Amino acid sequence: METLIERLTAVRERIAAAARRVGRDPATIRLVGVTKAHPAEVIRMALDAGLCDIGENRVQEAEAKMAALAAERHRLTWHLIGHLQTNKAKKAAMLFDIVHSVDSLRLAQILDRYAAEVRREAQGRLPVLLQVNVSGEATKSGFALWGWNEQPDVYERFCADVEQILALPHLDVRGLMTIAPWTPDPEQVRPVFRAVRRLRDDLAQRFPAAVWHELSMGMTDDFEIAIEEGATMVRIGRAIFGER
Ligand SMILES: *Cc1c(COP(=O)(O)O)cnc(C)c1O
């Protein structure tokens, strides 16, 4: 049985190799370790191995682990990557360093309100990514953008929401996040990652005042392809922490 450190090292090597294949600097790709269903002690081990970016799906589950790891707060960056219900938005704004899963204008507005209320001055605006669904898979949340390329009204509707989100004073939009559909052959999801990157490039042209740098895409089964297609953050659980 491999140790956590060995698995983490292997993942880092695969990230670096994927980056080099397309001429990217591996240091520009942030590894977010996804620790859902794993206890706080596992996060502590990961931290000791140098993994400081932690992704959690659920606010309540994360809150308990954050409490257990309160002494390490300054070393950890907590990423909320799962769907956020509006009744948990206040806590999320208080606890997390970045929310990847902003998937509606309404959620953004609510998060903005709470960010103003509960975040300390020194924390600044709440960094967020807009989660997009370009594949149309019904089980995935995210702004509905399938066919955005052929259907101008789909894209225009989204842009109208984006415009309002960018105007929210307490959020800091940094890019896009997506979850690709599962397929037996990860190569099949390459067009999904490519479409999200093109969408990001379009948004960067249309809304040049915002910084659209981040592309959070790629998980255990498909992170190398996501990196080849431009991911700046990969969210990896099983390859590091084992099956859940
Ligand atoms: C669970 C999860 C991951 C990590 O998935 P693995 O297949 O374990 O790497 C990444 N992103 C989101 C949104 C998740 O829910």
Coordinates of C-alpha atoms in Angstrom, one line a residue, residues 84 86 89-90 93 102-117 126 128 130 143 160-171 173:
L84 CA -23.6 25.7 -2.3
T86 CA -28.2 29.6 -0.2
A89 CA -23.9 30.9 2.1
K90 CA -23.3 33.0 5.2
A93 CA -18.5 33.4 3.1
V102 CA -20.9 30.0 -7.8
D103 CA -23.6 28.7 -10.2
S104 CA -26.3 31.4 -10.3
L105 CA -26.7 35.2 -10.1
R106 CA -28.9 34.7 -7.0
L107 CA -26.2 32.8 -5.1
A108 CA -23.6 35.4 -6.1
Q109 CA -25.8 38.2 -4.8
I110 CA -26.4 36.4 -1.5
L111 CA -22.7 35.6 -1.1
D112 CA -21.9 39.2 -1.8
R113 CA -24.3 40.4 1.0
Y114 CA -22.8 37.9 3.5
A115 CA -19.2 38.7 2.5
A116 CA -19.9 42.3 3.4
E117 CA -21.4 41.2 6.7
L126 CA -14.3 36.9 -1.4
V128 CA -15.0 33.2 -6.5
L130 CA -18.2 30.8 -11.8
F143 CA -24.6 28.0 -15.3
A160 CA -26.1 39.6 -18.6
D161 CA -25.7 37.6 -15.3
V162 CA -21.9 38.0 -15.4
E163 CA -22.2 41.7 -15.8
Q164 CA -24.2 41.9 -12.6
I165 CA -21.9 39.6 -10.7
L166 CA -18.9 41.6 -11.7
A167 CA -20.6 44.7 -10.3
L168 CA -21.0 43.1 -6.8
P169 CA -18.6 45.0 -4.5
H170 CA -17.6 42.2 -2.1
L171 CA -16.9 39.4 -4.6
V173 CA -14.4 36.9 -9.8

